[in-house]
Amino acid sequence: MADAEVRRRLAATWGTGAGLWDRLTTVDHKIVGRRYILTAFLFLGLAGLSAVAMRLQLARPESRLIGPDLYNQLFTMHGTTMMFLFAVPVMEAFGVYLVPLMLGTRNIAFPRLNAFSYWVYLFGGLMIWFAFMLNVGADAGWFAYVPLAGPEYSPGKRVDFWAQMITFTEVSAQAVAVEIIVTTLKQRAPGMSLDRIPLFVWSMLVTSVMICLAMPAVMLASTFLIMDRLIGTQFFNPAEGGQPLLWQHLFWFFGHPEVYIIFLPATGMVSQIVVAFSRRPAFGYLALVLALVSVGFLSFGLWVHHMFATGLPQLGASFFTASSMLIGIPNGLQIFCWIATLWTGRPVFATPLLFVLGFFFIFVAGGLSGLMLASVPLDFQLHDSYFVVAHFHYVLIGGAVFPLLGAIYYWFPKITGRMMSERAGRWHFALAFLGFNLAFFPMHVLGLQGMPRRVYTYLPETGWGSLNLLVSFGALLFALSFVVLAANAVAAVRRGALAGPNPWGVGTLEWATGSPPPAYNFERIPVVTHREPLWAERESLPVVVGLAVDDREVVATSPVEAKASLREMSPEPSIWPLLSAIATTIAFIGSIFTPWAVVWGGAIVAVALIGWFWPKGSREDER
């Protein structure tokens, strides 16, 4: 069959039409991934606006720009949005888009579940922001410590919306994690053994396992909280035998791995960018993989260092101090491997690599302040001060957002088919790096001077006014850098230079197809013989033959050596994932107001799921 005819029939089989129905029913991982990315950046914009409002309030002492009630809602919405609606979803979104392409398959595993997870994420995020606009915004902090978040100190529905949104969006995160694990273990291109998997995919695999282990803890905690508030259970009420510290243990058992759930995909992005712009394979590939696994494992032994001030036995404090410092070893190992790759390569200092270099500086600084907070005596002194705020912004923004920004410039040509402006990218980096350090470095000093976090104003006599003004100026500069990014992206989509299939000359499989990729990803499924297949097979990749072009067939492979084992059918588009998400949303929102919504909402969800899984004949059955 001629190549043109193969492409035509594959496009008819895997393509998504332009109509509204087609868009609502699509299960194409690229379309879902783009939606995830755009939605996550929409929520980033909302979180950024709330941060700017807070910094304007704190720019001078005794400011009356924002009252305490609105301020509490803003800092809760900022933290909640950044952690639950942006940081984790955007990393998973890149995984949804890129992992199938980097593994050489035609769609993600469980594509209908993938579509369902996006709708759940979207509805959950909209739910809490609509509540905020109706002055029912959560106001107990993104950590929602009880008893402050309990029924006695937080009456009304604010915390109820927060708790349901947390449970809701984590359902989405769990679903994506399962999809990525199965895709990585069962749908790799033949020949892509474990030691040939791209480092970004390794990072997503480790992250997905962590999500499956950590996220249930916060879902359990938020479910206990809303049950205490709505139906009178007493999980956290000490007067009735409950335990407030149970909340902190459950929350931080999720909360500290969460930092690495955000950080590890970013390290995968850094590895791909460093290799691409060093023009050589990664130095210490095995060490980088082992470091990823080690960080994922050790991150579950850190949560109690958030609770040093609650009064721990000395043995427990010593154990969690040691584990908190131990995690610096694999993180340091990764940085040495990246530097060695750059050192022995021929680096090209394009915009993606500039953001990686910025990441090196900021993340190392954040890691050092983290070692300080891992020390019990210092933690007692700095607990709940602005030093902590500075530390976690250095770690989270330096460790995740800077690599993410580099990844946007790196994969933008693949996703859109257009190149972003290099000059605007350099301006973006300069503004972001300068603005970030002006905004957050002085917070270390403010913390050492005793400024507490979570306050909406302060007195002039404290002497904190000048540094707070500098912090606010830096925050505005940092926000401006994102305006440059948005303008650059919009201009590139409209009139950017055409990218071509592989504009950076990279060796991984996502660059073996068109930019943007066709609906079927690959005309023929590639066979992998090297860790950087496009560098090893410069003329043409070996491919799998015999797959149907009129059916949605994918190749299933063995988990370790990636030997082709059978052909599997990938599900077709369906409206049921959207209807199931709507039914789940109705049940969750209704349960905020009446427990009976769980019963009636469950019935609606059951109907939707029956429609989803109703047996349907296939072409193979007919044959």
XYZ file of C-alpha atoms in Angstrom:
623
model
C 0.000 0.000 0.000
C 1.376 3.434 -0.957
C 2.486 5.729 1.900
C -0.089 8.378 0.954
C -2.909 5.833 1.106
C -1.646 4.549 4.491
C -1.641 8.082 5.907
C -5.116 8.795 4.533
C -6.645 5.681 6.065
C -4.824 6.140 9.382
C -6.058 9.721 9.579
C -9.620 8.541 8.963
C -9.271 5.900 11.683
C -7.566 7.966 14.384
C -8.541 11.533 13.510
C -10.881 13.867 15.392
C -13.351 15.936 13.411
C -13.762 19.678 13.751
C -17.372 19.589 14.988
C -18.459 20.194 18.571
C -19.532 16.562 19.061
C -16.136 15.320 17.862
C -14.344 17.680 20.245
C -16.458 16.575 23.206
C -15.988 12.871 22.519
C -12.337 12.777 21.488
C -9.914 10.425 23.220
C -6.778 11.595 21.376
C -4.077 12.000 24.023
C -2.623 15.023 22.226
C -5.896 16.952 22.261
C -6.527 16.029 25.904
C -2.927 16.912 26.787
C -3.169 20.341 25.122
C -6.416 21.002 27.005
C -4.723 20.032 30.263
C -1.771 22.341 29.587
C -3.915 25.336 28.615
C -6.275 24.837 31.563
C -3.365 24.511 33.983
C -1.908 27.794 32.706
C -5.313 29.437 33.055
C -5.306 28.442 36.716
C -1.682 29.625 36.978
C -2.862 33.040 35.787
C -5.555 33.142 38.486
C -3.063 32.062 41.151
C -0.603 34.680 39.905
C -3.211 37.446 40.075
C -4.045 36.495 43.650
C -0.320 36.557 44.514
C 0.065 40.019 42.980
C -2.929 41.253 45.006
C -1.347 39.921 48.194
C 1.991 41.544 47.429
C 0.337 44.887 46.743
C -1.317 44.590 50.156
C 2.010 43.821 51.866
C 4.066 46.396 49.954
C 3.742 48.887 52.805
C 2.870 48.587 56.509
C -0.703 48.991 57.738
C -2.088 48.891 54.222
C -5.872 48.844 53.905
C -5.983 47.763 50.260
C -7.362 44.301 51.125
C -9.218 43.337 54.294
C -8.252 40.277 56.362
C -11.170 38.154 55.166
C -10.416 38.632 51.478
C -6.696 38.236 52.169
C -7.314 34.857 53.822
C -9.331 33.747 50.812
C -6.646 34.979 48.418
C -3.729 33.211 50.063
C -5.791 30.036 50.356
C -6.836 30.191 46.713
C -3.255 30.967 45.654
C -1.751 27.984 47.484
C -4.580 25.624 46.611
C -4.518 26.564 42.940
C -0.759 26.358 42.615
C -0.476 22.981 44.327
C -3.658 21.202 43.216
C -4.706 22.918 39.990
C -1.412 23.904 38.389
C 1.779 22.214 39.562
C 0.745 18.550 39.513
C -1.779 18.796 36.630
C 0.616 20.628 34.322
C 3.320 17.995 34.872
C 0.825 15.223 34.203
C -0.425 17.157 31.182
C 3.034 17.109 29.626
C 3.139 13.392 30.401
C -0.231 12.812 28.730
C 0.961 14.608 25.602
C 4.575 13.428 25.412
C 4.851 9.953 26.952
C 3.019 8.092 24.134
C 5.064 9.992 21.540
C 8.367 9.331 23.325
C 7.477 5.650 23.662
C 6.483 5.269 20.030
C 2.822 4.308 20.455
C -0.374 5.693 18.946
C -2.357 6.582 22.045
C -2.168 6.481 25.799
C -3.474 3.428 27.681
C -7.124 3.833 28.795
C -7.826 6.858 26.546
C -11.448 7.205 27.732
C -10.249 7.367 31.336
C -7.829 10.032 30.152
C -10.682 12.125 28.740
C -12.716 11.587 31.936
C -9.797 12.716 34.115
C -9.496 16.004 32.219
C -13.189 16.840 32.591
C -13.068 16.012 36.305
C -10.024 18.258 36.742
C -11.686 21.111 34.837
C -14.985 20.903 36.742
C -13.208 20.604 40.114
C -11.088 23.685 39.449
C -14.041 25.714 38.185
C -16.063 24.667 41.219
C -13.692 26.183 43.763
C -13.082 29.367 41.741
C -16.819 29.946 41.212
C -17.210 29.540 44.964
C -14.513 32.191 45.489
C -16.289 34.603 43.131
C -19.510 34.057 45.119
C -17.615 34.939 48.335
C -17.604 31.305 49.430
C -13.888 30.942 48.786
C -11.819 28.711 51.031
C -10.004 30.710 53.715
C -8.224 28.182 55.965
C -4.999 27.930 53.967
C -4.092 25.305 51.366
C -3.106 23.019 54.285
C -6.510 23.533 56.059
C -5.246 22.638 59.510
C -7.895 21.462 61.932
C -9.401 22.600 64.261
C -9.280 25.936 62.340
C -10.819 24.177 59.316
C -13.321 22.307 61.461
C -17.006 23.183 61.936
C -16.389 25.202 65.113
C -13.910 27.741 63.720
C -14.874 27.684 60.006
C -18.685 27.749 59.790
C -20.390 28.075 56.424
C -19.535 26.273 53.191
C -16.081 27.644 52.406
C -14.033 24.716 53.684
C -16.647 22.278 52.345
C -15.980 23.475 48.788
C -12.245 23.207 49.422
C -12.435 19.667 50.805
C -14.641 18.384 47.982
C -12.465 20.004 45.345
C -9.377 18.296 46.808
C -10.991 14.863 46.687
C -12.364 15.604 43.243
C -9.157 16.719 41.546
C -7.095 13.949 43.097
C -9.389 11.432 41.376
C -8.170 12.997 38.154
C -4.514 12.821 39.207
C -4.840 9.153 40.146
C -6.420 8.305 36.809
C -3.622 9.933 34.825
C -0.999 8.208 36.962
C -2.470 4.796 36.185
C -2.579 5.601 32.463
C 1.072 6.634 32.386
C 2.235 3.585 34.344
C 0.422 1.162 32.027
C 1.472 3.023 28.886
C 5.109 2.954 29.962
C 5.156 -0.682 30.975
C 3.004 -2.133 28.179
C 3.003 0.103 25.115
C 6.659 0.941 24.486
C 7.963 0.580 20.964
C 9.496 -2.870 20.380
C 13.141 -2.866 21.443
C 12.791 -0.013 23.949
C 14.053 -1.989 26.925
C 14.106 -0.419 30.387
C 17.622 0.960 29.837
C 16.483 2.760 26.656
C 13.516 4.625 28.092
C 13.895 8.440 27.782
C 14.669 10.106 31.120
C 11.513 12.236 31.024
C 9.438 9.062 30.750
C 11.364 7.527 33.665
C 10.585 10.625 35.723
C 6.881 10.370 34.855
C 6.832 6.663 35.712
C 8.356 7.253 39.174
C 6.070 10.248 39.716
C 2.990 8.250 38.770
C 3.836 5.511 41.251
C 4.304 8.198 43.921
C 0.904 9.697 43.064
C -0.758 6.296 43.493
C 0.810 5.962 46.959
C 0.610 9.548 48.255
C -2.627 11.020 46.930
C -4.984 8.616 48.745
C -3.736 10.099 52.034
C -5.008 13.594 51.255
C -8.216 12.216 49.730
C -8.795 10.314 52.963
C -8.020 13.409 55.059
C -10.354 15.674 53.065
C -13.112 13.036 53.224
C -12.718 12.790 57.021
C -12.814 16.592 57.234
C -16.030 16.995 55.293
C -17.629 14.135 57.224
C -16.736 15.918 60.480
C -18.297 19.083 59.102
C -21.423 17.670 57.456
C -22.546 14.528 59.246
C -21.008 14.927 62.682
C -18.195 12.397 62.698
C -15.363 13.272 65.113
C -12.131 12.239 63.419
C -10.364 15.458 64.404
C -12.294 16.568 67.496
C -10.272 15.809 70.677
C -13.344 16.410 72.860
C -14.935 13.313 71.315
C -11.812 11.178 71.053
C -10.552 12.558 67.728
C -7.003 13.736 67.086
C -6.081 17.031 65.315
C -2.552 15.774 64.644
C -4.080 12.984 62.553
C -4.878 15.685 59.985
C -1.285 16.853 59.856
C 0.082 13.321 59.553
C -2.292 12.455 56.690
C -1.849 15.806 54.986
C 1.942 15.872 55.103
C 2.280 12.180 54.225
C 0.846 13.424 50.947
C 2.280 16.945 51.144
C 5.980 16.263 51.143
C 5.966 13.613 48.422
C 3.857 16.192 46.563
C 6.928 18.432 46.379
C 8.818 15.658 44.607
C 5.767 14.714 42.527
C 6.167 18.213 41.094
C 9.967 18.190 41.082
C 10.706 14.813 39.485
C 8.973 15.482 36.124
C 10.899 18.757 36.067
C 14.173 16.841 36.433
C 13.094 14.680 33.503
C 12.551 17.852 31.479
C 15.992 19.115 32.538
C 17.613 15.854 31.410
C 15.975 16.029 27.975
C 16.940 19.696 27.507
C 20.535 19.206 28.703
C 21.023 16.253 26.329
C 19.418 18.095 23.405
C 21.502 21.253 23.770
C 24.742 19.479 24.761
C 24.576 17.390 21.600
C 25.540 14.226 23.454
C 23.837 11.394 25.376
C 23.258 11.892 29.093
C 26.304 11.407 31.286
C 25.461 8.797 33.934
C 22.110 7.602 32.536
C 21.916 4.755 35.059
C 22.850 7.100 37.928
C 20.119 9.532 36.871
C 17.517 6.749 36.808
C 18.619 5.440 40.212
C 18.525 9.001 41.573
C 14.924 9.379 40.372
C 13.920 6.133 42.063
C 15.842 7.053 45.241
C 14.218 10.464 45.513
C 10.799 8.909 45.008
C 11.469 6.372 47.768
C 13.066 8.790 50.258
C 10.370 11.441 49.783
C 7.995 9.268 51.808
C 10.304 9.514 54.824
C 10.233 13.296 55.181
C 6.713 14.305 56.083
C 7.251 14.644 59.814
C 9.835 17.402 59.387
C 6.817 19.659 58.795
C 5.765 18.814 62.341
C 8.936 19.335 64.394
C 7.194 22.137 66.309
C 4.306 19.886 67.358
C 6.521 18.087 69.872
C 8.072 14.808 68.737
C 10.082 12.165 70.578
C 13.810 12.843 70.136
C 14.331 9.578 68.251
C 11.604 10.506 65.749
C 12.996 13.997 65.257
C 16.497 12.577 64.676
C 15.213 10.041 62.134
C 13.327 12.623 60.088
C 16.231 15.079 60.276
C 18.534 12.405 58.856
C 16.109 11.396 56.106
C 15.533 15.050 55.175
C 19.262 15.570 54.720
C 19.777 12.202 53.009
C 17.586 13.159 50.074
C 20.148 15.804 49.152
C 22.484 13.019 47.933
C 20.478 11.775 44.900
C 19.469 15.353 44.094
C 23.126 16.395 44.123
C 24.006 13.371 41.993
C 21.558 14.489 39.320
C 23.038 17.966 39.213
C 26.584 16.563 38.857
C 25.430 14.343 35.959
C 23.809 17.304 34.175
C 26.911 19.459 34.637
C 29.107 16.610 33.361
C 26.854 16.245 30.299
C 27.204 19.943 29.565
C 30.923 19.907 30.301
C 31.678 17.063 27.903
C 29.235 18.196 25.220
C 29.001 21.127 22.844
C 26.375 23.243 24.606
C 24.149 25.629 22.675
C 22.805 28.303 25.022
C 19.317 28.617 23.565
C 16.362 29.737 25.713
C 15.453 26.259 27.056
C 19.002 25.762 28.330
C 19.034 29.246 29.920
C 16.041 28.270 32.048
C 17.845 25.069 33.042
C 20.904 27.071 34.130
C 18.595 29.337 36.137
C 17.112 26.211 37.687
C 20.593 25.055 38.811
C 21.195 28.282 40.735
C 17.747 28.667 42.298
C 17.176 25.033 43.177
C 20.582 24.647 44.840
C 19.854 27.762 46.937
C 16.466 26.318 47.888
C 18.057 22.996 48.748
C 20.528 24.671 51.101
C 17.760 26.527 52.964
C 15.930 23.183 53.127
C 18.914 21.621 54.900
C 18.702 24.471 57.422
C 15.014 23.771 58.062
C 15.744 20.058 58.425
C 17.719 20.919 61.577
C 15.370 20.790 64.565
C 16.857 23.782 66.496
C 16.800 26.018 63.413
C 13.326 24.825 62.491
C 12.029 25.827 65.940
C 13.465 29.315 65.370
C 12.256 29.763 61.783
C 8.970 27.872 61.934
C 6.029 29.763 60.408
C 8.261 32.681 59.408
C 8.855 34.158 55.956
C 12.067 32.120 55.763
C 9.864 29.086 55.138
C 7.950 30.971 52.442
C 11.242 31.835 50.746
C 12.474 28.245 50.977
C 9.483 26.535 49.414
C 9.200 29.098 46.626
C 12.876 28.604 45.818
C 12.351 24.844 45.725
C 9.016 24.759 43.913
C 9.494 27.594 41.423
C 13.223 27.027 41.013
C 12.862 23.266 40.990
C 9.737 22.964 38.874
C 8.596 26.183 37.183
C 11.960 27.161 35.671
C 12.465 23.720 34.058
C 8.811 23.831 32.968
C 9.364 27.168 31.249
C 12.412 25.721 29.506
C 10.277 22.731 28.478
C 7.678 25.034 26.945
C 10.291 26.594 24.665
C 11.747 23.136 23.939
C 8.524 21.281 23.031
C 6.484 24.217 21.705
C 7.628 23.482 18.109
C 6.532 19.863 18.465
C 3.094 20.773 19.828
C 2.270 23.687 17.529
C 4.572 23.243 14.552
C 5.907 26.776 15.073
C 9.070 28.238 16.621
C 8.927 30.792 19.430
C 11.010 33.955 19.213
C 14.486 33.422 20.655
C 14.910 37.136 21.438
C 11.627 37.311 23.363
C 12.580 34.085 25.120
C 15.827 35.622 26.372
C 13.934 38.682 27.631
C 11.498 36.356 29.328
C 14.333 34.504 31.064
C 16.068 37.713 32.188
C 12.852 39.171 33.659
C 11.879 35.893 35.305
C 15.296 35.276 36.873
C 15.713 38.852 38.132
C 12.101 39.206 39.278
C 12.090 35.857 41.051
C 15.238 36.556 43.066
C 14.093 40.082 43.957
C 10.763 38.676 45.095
C 11.895 35.750 47.165
C 15.497 36.198 48.338
C 14.633 39.113 50.707
C 12.034 36.848 52.316
C 14.901 34.889 53.883
C 15.983 38.078 55.644
C 12.423 38.968 56.638
C 12.064 35.510 58.160
C 15.315 35.842 60.083
C 14.042 39.214 61.334
C 10.938 37.471 62.643
C 8.213 38.360 60.146
C 5.521 35.657 60.446
C 3.817 34.197 57.408
C 0.041 34.341 56.785
C -0.337 37.933 58.098
C -2.240 40.463 56.028
C -0.398 43.521 57.393
C 2.324 44.592 59.846
C 3.304 47.641 61.903
C 5.774 50.311 60.683
C 7.868 49.870 63.838
C 8.897 46.368 62.744
C 11.204 47.839 60.079
C 9.996 45.325 57.467
C 8.566 47.932 55.083
C 11.590 48.442 52.774
C 12.215 44.756 52.168
C 8.514 44.093 51.620
C 8.413 46.879 49.041
C 11.384 45.263 47.267
C 9.648 41.869 47.389
C 6.480 43.333 45.876
C 8.473 45.018 43.092
C 10.178 41.710 42.312
C 6.803 39.933 42.248
C 5.479 42.421 39.683
C 8.603 41.901 37.573
C 8.177 38.137 37.788
C 4.511 38.469 36.773
C 5.551 40.658 33.831
C 7.815 37.886 32.572
C 4.748 35.671 32.086
C 3.123 38.385 30.002
C 6.186 38.199 27.733
C 5.786 34.406 27.561
C 2.100 34.670 26.645
C 2.767 37.296 23.981
C 5.587 35.207 22.536
C 3.408 32.093 22.407
C 0.471 33.859 20.757
C 2.730 35.547 18.198
C 4.464 32.243 17.441
C 1.181 30.389 16.867
C 0.028 33.099 14.466
C 3.187 33.796 12.495
C 6.119 31.863 13.960
C 8.611 30.172 11.664
C 7.653 26.620 10.667
C 9.466 24.159 12.877
C 9.751 21.005 10.763
C 9.798 17.543 12.345
C 13.031 17.922 14.377
C 14.194 21.551 14.672
C 16.641 20.888 17.559
C 18.186 17.753 15.985
C 17.205 15.586 18.971
C 17.441 11.790 19.257
C 14.190 10.735 21.010
C 11.132 9.354 19.261
C 8.720 12.285 19.646
C 10.865 14.080 17.049
C 10.530 11.166 14.573
C 7.114 12.349 13.430
C 5.644 15.589 12.130
C 5.256 18.848 14.085
C 2.510 18.920 15.218
C 2.157 15.122 15.177
C -0.615 13.569 13.051
C -3.611 12.002 14.801
C -2.062 8.525 14.538
C 1.348 9.714 15.900
C 3.464 7.423 13.699
C 2.787 6.198 10.205
C 4.461 2.929 11.205
C 5.405 1.976 14.761
C 9.207 2.336 15.141
C 11.563 -0.346 16.439
C 14.158 0.959 18.895
C 17.789 -0.210 18.859
C 19.446 2.609 20.828
C 18.771 5.036 23.704
C 18.778 7.929 21.202
C 17.201 6.179 18.187
C 17.237 9.181 15.843
C 20.962 9.654 16.400
C 21.693 5.940 15.925
C 19.449 5.416 12.875
C 20.081 8.596 10.923
C 18.727 7.357 7.584
C 15.467 5.694 8.648
C 14.102 3.901 11.672
C 13.249 0.182 11.469
C 9.490 -0.226 11.841
C 6.786 -2.739 12.750
C 4.759 -4.048 9.806
C 1.373 -5.728 9.727
C -0.718 -3.365 11.867
C -4.188 -2.607 10.539
C -4.796 0.876 9.172
C -8.610 0.735 9.439
C -8.701 -0.299 13.102
C -7.310 1.407 16.200
C -4.571 -1.122 16.823
C -1.611 -0.588 19.146
C 1.315 -2.902 19.870
C 1.511 -4.361 23.387
C 5.034 -5.200 24.565
C 6.647 -6.964 27.521
C 7.400 -4.783 30.587
C 11.203 -5.268 30.737
C 12.637 -5.949 27.280
C 9.736 -4.465 25.294
C 9.271 -7.498 23.091
C 6.158 -7.242 20.943
C 3.574 -9.674 22.324
C 0.196 -8.883 20.729
C -1.981 -6.312 19.001
C -4.592 -4.537 21.088
C -7.572 -2.372 20.206
C -7.529 1.189 21.498
C -11.015 2.495 22.458
C -12.903 4.772 20.088
C -14.257 8.233 20.944
C -17.186 8.312 23.354
C -19.438 10.862 25.057
C -19.651 8.762 28.223
C -16.426 10.049 29.850
C -17.851 13.595 29.714
C -21.271 12.494 30.973
C -19.627 10.495 33.762
C -17.600 13.544 34.784
C -20.745 15.713 34.824
C -22.573 13.113 36.924
C -19.633 12.917 39.351
C -19.545 16.706 39.620
C -23.267 16.845 40.438
C -22.803 14.217 43.138
C -19.831 15.988 44.708
C -21.363 19.472 44.698
C -24.701 18.161 45.937
C -23.008 16.367 48.830
C -21.796 19.746 50.124
C -25.412 20.604 50.888
C -27.054 17.248 51.690
C -25.699 13.755 52.410
C -28.525 12.362 50.264
C -26.662 13.670 47.235
C -24.211 10.819 47.712
C -27.075 8.335 47.226
C -28.851 10.032 44.318
C -25.610 11.251 42.801
C -24.224 7.737 43.006
C -27.207 6.491 41.010
C -26.537 9.051 38.264
C -22.874 8.119 38.194
C -23.808 4.437 37.969
C -26.012 5.110 34.920
C -23.184 6.987 33.237
C -20.701 4.212 33.974
C -23.087 1.568 32.627
C -23.260 3.535 29.396
C -19.473 3.819 29.369
C -18.813 0.105 29.784
C -21.797 -1.269 27.867
C -20.488 -4.054 25.584
C -20.176 -3.066 21.973
C -19.254 -5.270 19.056
C -15.984 -4.667 17.251
C -14.798 -5.220 13.719
C -12.798 -8.168 14.970
C -15.963 -9.776 16.382
C -17.697 -9.296 13.041
C -14.805 -10.945 11.276
